[in-house]
């Protein structure tokens, strides 16, 4: 007779099955709280109200010539013949920091590149810009955070101002000024396009997203051909934002997993964080940006001194 096999408690083993492998869920991307874009919104509104206070239309013109004087008093608007957008005079905007080539180059007032972004020609101009800022900017800040969107907004606005002041110098109308946040807003639109291209792998309806975005961009650029609209600020801001998007808004490719989120003992195939073409886009965009800014500044300060009218940085993204 052979030996009896060793005793095994099958019932006991059945009561305690082996534990399942650890569950794993890819962590959701962090949603940032948007505070910088609303702060930009507030700054633009406050500065417009202050520009109307400083303008003081009744103090310079006949009270009957000022629009809505009986309701607004000191804050009443300039006559339609001077400003059809319900806003202050060119004189006031120039004092507050409007973009003007004579002052930027001749008087070394380079700060006007940035101050003009927070000034608006009138209520209509302000409402169009602020609606666009909230509609586009809040969503981008929620996704990428205040630091990246702040850099994108300011450098896009500077790019729009730079191309605008170069255009003002070549304009047939002497003494033309430019104001408005449109360069920065078109920069946000341009960054949305480059973000879609460089982060192509994470989008599901790629063609639909690209088509709708190109349509919105085309419609808004077309608005720039209306009279008294400075489309050069739109184009400069859009180009700056487009290339900045490749630098600031790059995301990890689809399927990338950070090791700190992987449970111990769980086998996850590692992927590189970024694809090769994302690095190529980043390097090329950075080079183009540096060359573009340097060339524009050299052309501005080394070229002929310029020969102010009224031009606004356009109506803005829908």
CSV table of N, CA, C and O in Angstrom, one decimal, residues 187-256:
chain,number,residue,atom,x,y,z
A,187,UNK,N,-4.3,85.5,-29.6
A,187,UNK,CA,-3.3,84.6,-29.2
A,187,UNK,C,-3.8,83.4,-28.5
A,187,UNK,O,-3.3,82.2,-28.7
A,188,UNK,N,-4.9,83.5,-27.7
A,188,UNK,CA,-5.5,82.4,-27.1
A,188,UNK,C,-6.1,81.4,-28.2
A,188,UNK,O,-6.0,80.2,-28.0
A,189,UNK,N,-6.7,82.0,-29.2
A,189,UNK,CA,-7.2,81.2,-30.3
A,189,UNK,C,-6.1,80.5,-31.0
A,189,UNK,O,-6.3,79.3,-31.3
A,190,UNK,N,-5.0,81.2,-31.3
A,190,UNK,CA,-3.9,80.5,-32.0
A,190,UNK,C,-3.3,79.4,-31.1
A,190,UNK,O,-3.0,78.3,-31.6
A,191,UNK,N,-3.3,79.6,-29.8
A,191,UNK,CA,-2.8,78.5,-28.9
A,191,UNK,C,-3.7,77.3,-28.9
A,191,UNK,O,-3.2,76.2,-28.7
A,192,UNK,N,-5.0,77.6,-29.0
A,192,UNK,CA,-5.9,76.4,-29.0
A,192,UNK,C,-5.7,75.6,-30.3
A,192,UNK,O,-5.8,74.3,-30.2
A,193,UNK,N,-5.3,76.2,-31.4
A,193,UNK,CA,-5.0,75.4,-32.6
A,193,UNK,C,-3.7,74.6,-32.4
A,193,UNK,O,-3.7,73.4,-32.7
A,194,UNK,N,-2.7,75.3,-32.0
A,194,UNK,CA,-1.4,74.5,-31.8
A,194,UNK,C,-1.5,73.4,-30.7
A,194,UNK,O,-0.9,72.4,-30.8
A,195,UNK,N,-2.3,73.7,-29.7
A,195,UNK,CA,-2.5,72.7,-28.6
A,195,UNK,C,-3.2,71.5,-29.2
A,195,UNK,O,-2.9,70.3,-28.9
A,196,UNK,N,-4.2,71.7,-30.1
A,196,UNK,CA,-4.9,70.6,-30.7
A,196,UNK,C,-3.9,69.8,-31.6
A,196,UNK,O,-3.9,68.5,-31.6
A,197,UNK,N,-3.0,70.4,-32.3
A,197,UNK,CA,-2.0,69.7,-33.2
A,197,UNK,C,-1.0,69.0,-32.4
A,197,UNK,O,-0.7,67.8,-32.7
A,198,UNK,N,-0.4,69.6,-31.4
A,198,UNK,CA,0.7,69.0,-30.7
A,198,UNK,C,0.2,67.9,-29.7
A,198,UNK,O,0.9,66.9,-29.4
A,199,UNK,N,-1.1,68.0,-29.3
A,199,UNK,CA,-1.6,66.9,-28.4
A,199,UNK,C,-2.7,66.1,-29.1
A,199,UNK,O,-3.7,65.7,-28.6
A,200,UNK,N,-2.4,65.8,-30.4
A,200,UNK,CA,-3.3,65.2,-31.3
A,200,UNK,C,-3.8,63.8,-30.8
A,200,UNK,O,-4.9,63.4,-31.0
A,201,UNK,N,-2.9,63.1,-30.1
A,201,UNK,CA,-3.3,61.7,-29.7
A,201,UNK,C,-4.4,61.6,-28.6
A,201,UNK,O,-5.0,60.6,-28.5
A,202,UNK,N,-4.6,62.7,-27.9
A,202,UNK,CA,-5.5,62.6,-26.8
A,202,UNK,C,-7.0,63.0,-27.2
A,202,UNK,O,-7.9,62.9,-26.4
A,203,UNK,N,-7.1,63.5,-28.4
A,203,UNK,CA,-8.5,63.9,-28.9
A,203,UNK,C,-9.2,62.8,-29.6
A,203,UNK,O,-8.6,62.0,-30.3
A,204,UNK,N,-10.5,62.7,-29.4
A,204,UNK,CA,-11.3,61.7,-30.0
A,204,UNK,C,-11.8,62.1,-31.4
A,204,UNK,O,-11.5,61.6,-32.4
A,205,UNK,N,-12.6,63.2,-31.4
A,205,UNK,CA,-13.1,63.7,-32.7
A,205,UNK,C,-12.2,64.8,-33.2
A,205,UNK,O,-12.4,66.0,-33.2
A,206,UNK,N,-11.1,64.3,-33.7
A,206,UNK,CA,-10.0,65.2,-34.1
A,206,UNK,C,-10.4,66.1,-35.3
A,206,UNK,O,-10.2,67.3,-35.2
A,207,UNK,N,-10.9,65.5,-36.3
A,207,UNK,CA,-11.3,66.3,-37.5
A,207,UNK,C,-12.4,67.3,-37.2
A,207,UNK,O,-12.3,68.5,-37.7
A,208,UNK,N,-13.4,66.9,-36.4
A,208,UNK,CA,-14.5,67.9,-36.1
A,208,UNK,C,-13.9,69.0,-35.3
A,208,UNK,O,-14.3,70.2,-35.5
A,209,UNK,N,-13.0,68.7,-34.3
A,209,UNK,CA,-12.5,69.8,-33.5
A,209,UNK,C,-11.6,70.7,-34.3
A,209,UNK,O,-11.7,72.0,-34.2
A,210,UNK,N,-10.8,70.2,-35.2
A,210,UNK,CA,-10.0,71.0,-36.1
A,210,UNK,C,-10.8,71.9,-37.0
A,210,UNK,O,-10.5,73.1,-37.2
A,211,UNK,N,-11.8,71.3,-37.6
A,211,UNK,CA,-12.7,72.1,-38.6
A,211,UNK,C,-13.4,73.2,-37.9
A,211,UNK,O,-13.4,74.3,-38.4
A,212,UNK,N,-14.0,72.9,-36.7
A,212,UNK,CA,-14.7,74.0,-36.0
A,212,UNK,C,-13.8,75.1,-35.6
A,212,UNK,O,-14.2,76.3,-35.6
A,213,UNK,N,-12.6,74.7,-35.1
A,213,UNK,CA,-11.7,75.7,-34.6
A,213,UNK,C,-11.2,76.6,-35.8
A,213,UNK,O,-11.1,77.8,-35.7
A,214,UNK,N,-10.9,76.0,-36.9
A,214,UNK,CA,-10.4,76.8,-38.1
A,214,UNK,C,-11.5,77.7,-38.6
A,214,UNK,O,-11.3,78.8,-39.0
A,215,UNK,N,-12.8,77.3,-38.5
A,215,UNK,CA,-13.9,78.1,-38.9
A,215,UNK,C,-14.0,79.3,-38.0
A,215,UNK,O,-14.2,80.5,-38.5
A,216,UNK,N,-13.9,79.1,-36.7
A,216,UNK,CA,-14.0,80.3,-35.7
A,216,UNK,C,-12.9,81.3,-36.0
A,216,UNK,O,-13.1,82.5,-36.0
A,217,UNK,N,-11.7,80.7,-36.2
A,217,UNK,CA,-10.5,81.6,-36.4
A,217,UNK,C,-10.7,82.4,-37.7
A,217,UNK,O,-10.4,83.6,-37.8
A,218,UNK,N,-11.1,81.7,-38.8
A,218,UNK,CA,-11.3,82.4,-40.1
A,218,UNK,C,-12.4,83.5,-40.0
A,218,UNK,O,-12.2,84.6,-40.5
A,219,UNK,N,-13.5,83.3,-39.3
A,219,UNK,CA,-14.5,84.3,-39.1
A,219,UNK,C,-14.0,85.5,-38.4
A,219,UNK,O,-14.3,86.6,-38.7
A,220,UNK,N,-13.3,85.2,-37.3
A,220,UNK,CA,-12.8,86.4,-36.5
A,220,UNK,C,-11.7,87.2,-37.2
A,220,UNK,O,-11.6,88.4,-37.1
A,221,UNK,N,-10.8,86.5,-38.0
A,221,UNK,CA,-9.8,87.2,-38.8
A,221,UNK,C,-10.5,88.0,-39.9
A,221,UNK,O,-10.1,89.1,-40.2
A,222,UNK,N,-11.6,87.5,-40.4
A,222,UNK,CA,-12.3,88.3,-41.5
A,222,UNK,C,-12.9,89.6,-40.9
A,222,UNK,O,-13.0,90.6,-41.6
A,223,UNK,N,-13.3,89.6,-39.6
A,223,UNK,CA,-13.8,90.8,-39.0
A,223,UNK,C,-12.8,91.9,-39.0
A,223,UNK,O,-13.1,93.1,-39.1
A,224,UNK,N,-11.5,91.5,-39.0
A,224,UNK,CA,-10.4,92.5,-39.0
A,224,UNK,C,-10.3,93.4,-40.3
A,224,UNK,O,-9.6,94.4,-40.3
A,225,UNK,N,-11.1,93.0,-41.3
A,225,UNK,CA,-11.0,93.8,-42.5
A,225,UNK,C,-12.1,94.9,-42.5
A,225,UNK,O,-12.2,95.6,-43.5
A,226,UNK,N,-12.8,95.0,-41.4
A,226,UNK,CA,-13.8,96.1,-41.3
A,226,UNK,C,-13.0,97.5,-41.1
A,226,UNK,O,-11.9,97.5,-40.7
A,227,UNK,N,-13.7,98.6,-41.5
A,227,UNK,CA,-13.0,99.9,-41.3
A,227,UNK,C,-12.6,100.2,-39.8
A,227,UNK,O,-13.4,99.8,-38.9
A,228,UNK,N,-11.5,100.8,-39.6
A,228,UNK,CA,-11.0,101.2,-38.3
A,228,UNK,C,-10.6,100.1,-37.4
A,228,UNK,O,-10.5,100.2,-36.2
A,229,UNK,N,-10.5,98.9,-38.0
A,229,UNK,CA,-10.1,97.7,-37.2
A,229,UNK,C,-8.6,97.4,-37.6
A,229,UNK,O,-8.3,97.2,-38.8
A,230,UNK,N,-7.8,97.2,-36.6
A,230,UNK,CA,-6.4,97.0,-36.8
A,230,UNK,C,-6.1,95.5,-36.9
A,230,UNK,O,-5.9,94.8,-35.9
A,231,UNK,N,-6.2,94.9,-38.1
A,231,UNK,CA,-6.1,93.5,-38.3
A,231,UNK,C,-4.6,93.0,-38.0
A,231,UNK,O,-4.4,91.8,-37.8
A,232,UNK,N,-3.7,93.9,-38.1
A,232,UNK,CA,-2.3,93.5,-37.9
A,232,UNK,C,-2.1,93.1,-36.4
A,232,UNK,O,-1.3,92.2,-36.1
A,233,UNK,N,-2.8,93.7,-35.5
A,233,UNK,CA,-2.8,93.2,-34.1
A,233,UNK,C,-3.4,91.9,-33.9
A,233,UNK,O,-2.9,91.0,-33.2
A,234,UNK,N,-4.4,91.6,-34.7
A,234,UNK,CA,-5.0,90.2,-34.7
A,234,UNK,C,-4.0,89.2,-35.2
A,234,UNK,O,-3.8,88.2,-34.6
A,235,UNK,N,-3.4,89.5,-36.3
A,235,UNK,CA,-2.5,88.5,-36.9
A,235,UNK,C,-1.3,88.3,-36.1
A,235,UNK,O,-0.8,87.2,-35.9
A,236,UNK,N,-0.7,89.4,-35.6
A,236,UNK,CA,0.5,89.3,-34.7
A,236,UNK,C,0.2,88.5,-33.5
A,236,UNK,O,1.0,87.6,-33.0
A,237,UNK,N,-0.9,88.8,-32.8
A,237,UNK,CA,-1.3,88.1,-31.6
A,237,UNK,C,-1.6,86.6,-31.9
A,237,UNK,O,-1.2,85.7,-31.1
A,238,UNK,N,-2.2,86.3,-33.0
A,238,UNK,CA,-2.6,84.9,-33.4
A,238,UNK,C,-1.3,84.1,-33.6
A,238,UNK,O,-1.1,83.0,-33.1
A,239,UNK,N,-0.3,84.7,-34.4
A,239,UNK,CA,0.9,84.0,-34.7
A,239,UNK,C,1.7,83.8,-33.4
A,239,UNK,O,2.3,82.7,-33.2
A,240,UNK,N,1.8,84.8,-32.6
A,240,UNK,CA,2.5,84.6,-31.3
A,240,UNK,C,1.9,83.5,-30.5
A,240,UNK,O,2.6,82.6,-29.9
A,241,UNK,N,0.6,83.5,-30.3
A,241,UNK,CA,-0.1,82.5,-29.5
A,241,UNK,C,0.0,81.2,-30.1
A,241,UNK,O,0.1,80.2,-29.4
A,242,UNK,N,0.0,81.1,-31.5
A,242,UNK,CA,0.1,79.8,-32.1
A,242,UNK,C,1.4,79.1,-31.8
A,242,UNK,O,1.4,77.9,-31.4
A,243,UNK,N,2.5,79.8,-31.9
A,243,UNK,CA,3.8,79.2,-31.6
A,243,UNK,C,4.0,79.0,-30.1
A,243,UNK,O,4.6,78.1,-29.7
A,244,UNK,N,3.5,79.9,-29.3
A,244,UNK,CA,3.6,79.7,-27.9
A,244,UNK,C,2.8,78.5,-27.4
A,244,UNK,O,3.2,77.9,-26.4
A,245,UNK,N,1.7,78.1,-28.1
A,245,UNK,CA,1.0,77.0,-27.7
A,245,UNK,C,1.8,75.7,-27.8
A,245,UNK,O,1.7,74.8,-26.9
A,246,UNK,N,2.7,75.6,-28.8
A,246,UNK,CA,3.6,74.4,-28.9
A,246,UNK,C,4.6,74.4,-27.7
A,246,UNK,O,5.0,73.3,-27.4
A,247,UNK,N,4.9,75.5,-27.1
A,247,UNK,CA,5.9,75.6,-26.0
A,247,UNK,C,5.2,75.4,-24.7
A,247,UNK,O,5.7,74.6,-23.8
A,248,UNK,N,4.1,76.1,-24.5
A,248,UNK,CA,3.5,76.1,-23.1
A,248,UNK,C,2.4,75.1,-22.9
A,248,UNK,O,2.1,74.7,-21.8
A,249,UNK,N,1.7,74.6,-23.9
A,249,UNK,CA,0.5,73.8,-23.8
A,249,UNK,C,0.7,72.4,-24.2
A,249,UNK,O,-0.2,71.6,-24.5
A,250,UNK,N,1.9,71.9,-24.2
A,250,UNK,CA,2.2,70.5,-24.5
A,250,UNK,C,1.7,69.6,-23.4
A,250,UNK,O,1.9,69.9,-22.2
A,251,UNK,N,1.1,68.5,-23.7
A,251,UNK,CA,0.6,67.5,-22.7
A,251,UNK,C,1.2,66.1,-23.0
A,251,UNK,O,1.6,65.8,-24.1
A,252,UNK,N,1.2,65.3,-21.9
A,252,UNK,CA,1.7,63.9,-22.1
A,252,UNK,C,0.8,63.2,-23.1
A,252,UNK,O,-0.4,63.4,-23.2
A,253,UNK,N,1.4,62.3,-23.9
A,253,UNK,CA,0.7,61.6,-24.9
A,253,UNK,C,-0.3,60.6,-24.3
A,253,UNK,O,-0.2,60.2,-23.2
A,254,UNK,N,-1.2,60.2,-25.1
A,254,UNK,CA,-2.2,59.3,-24.7
A,254,UNK,C,-1.6,57.9,-24.3
A,254,UNK,O,-0.8,57.4,-25.0
A,255,UNK,N,-2.0,57.4,-23.1
A,255,UNK,CA,-1.4,56.2,-22.7
A,255,UNK,C,-0.2,56.3,-21.7
A,255,UNK,O,0.2,55.3,-21.1
A,256,UNK,N,0.3,57.5,-21.6
A,256,UNK,CA,1.5,57.7,-20.7
A,256,UNK,C,0.9,57.6,-19.2
A,256,UNK,O,-0.1,58.1,-18.9
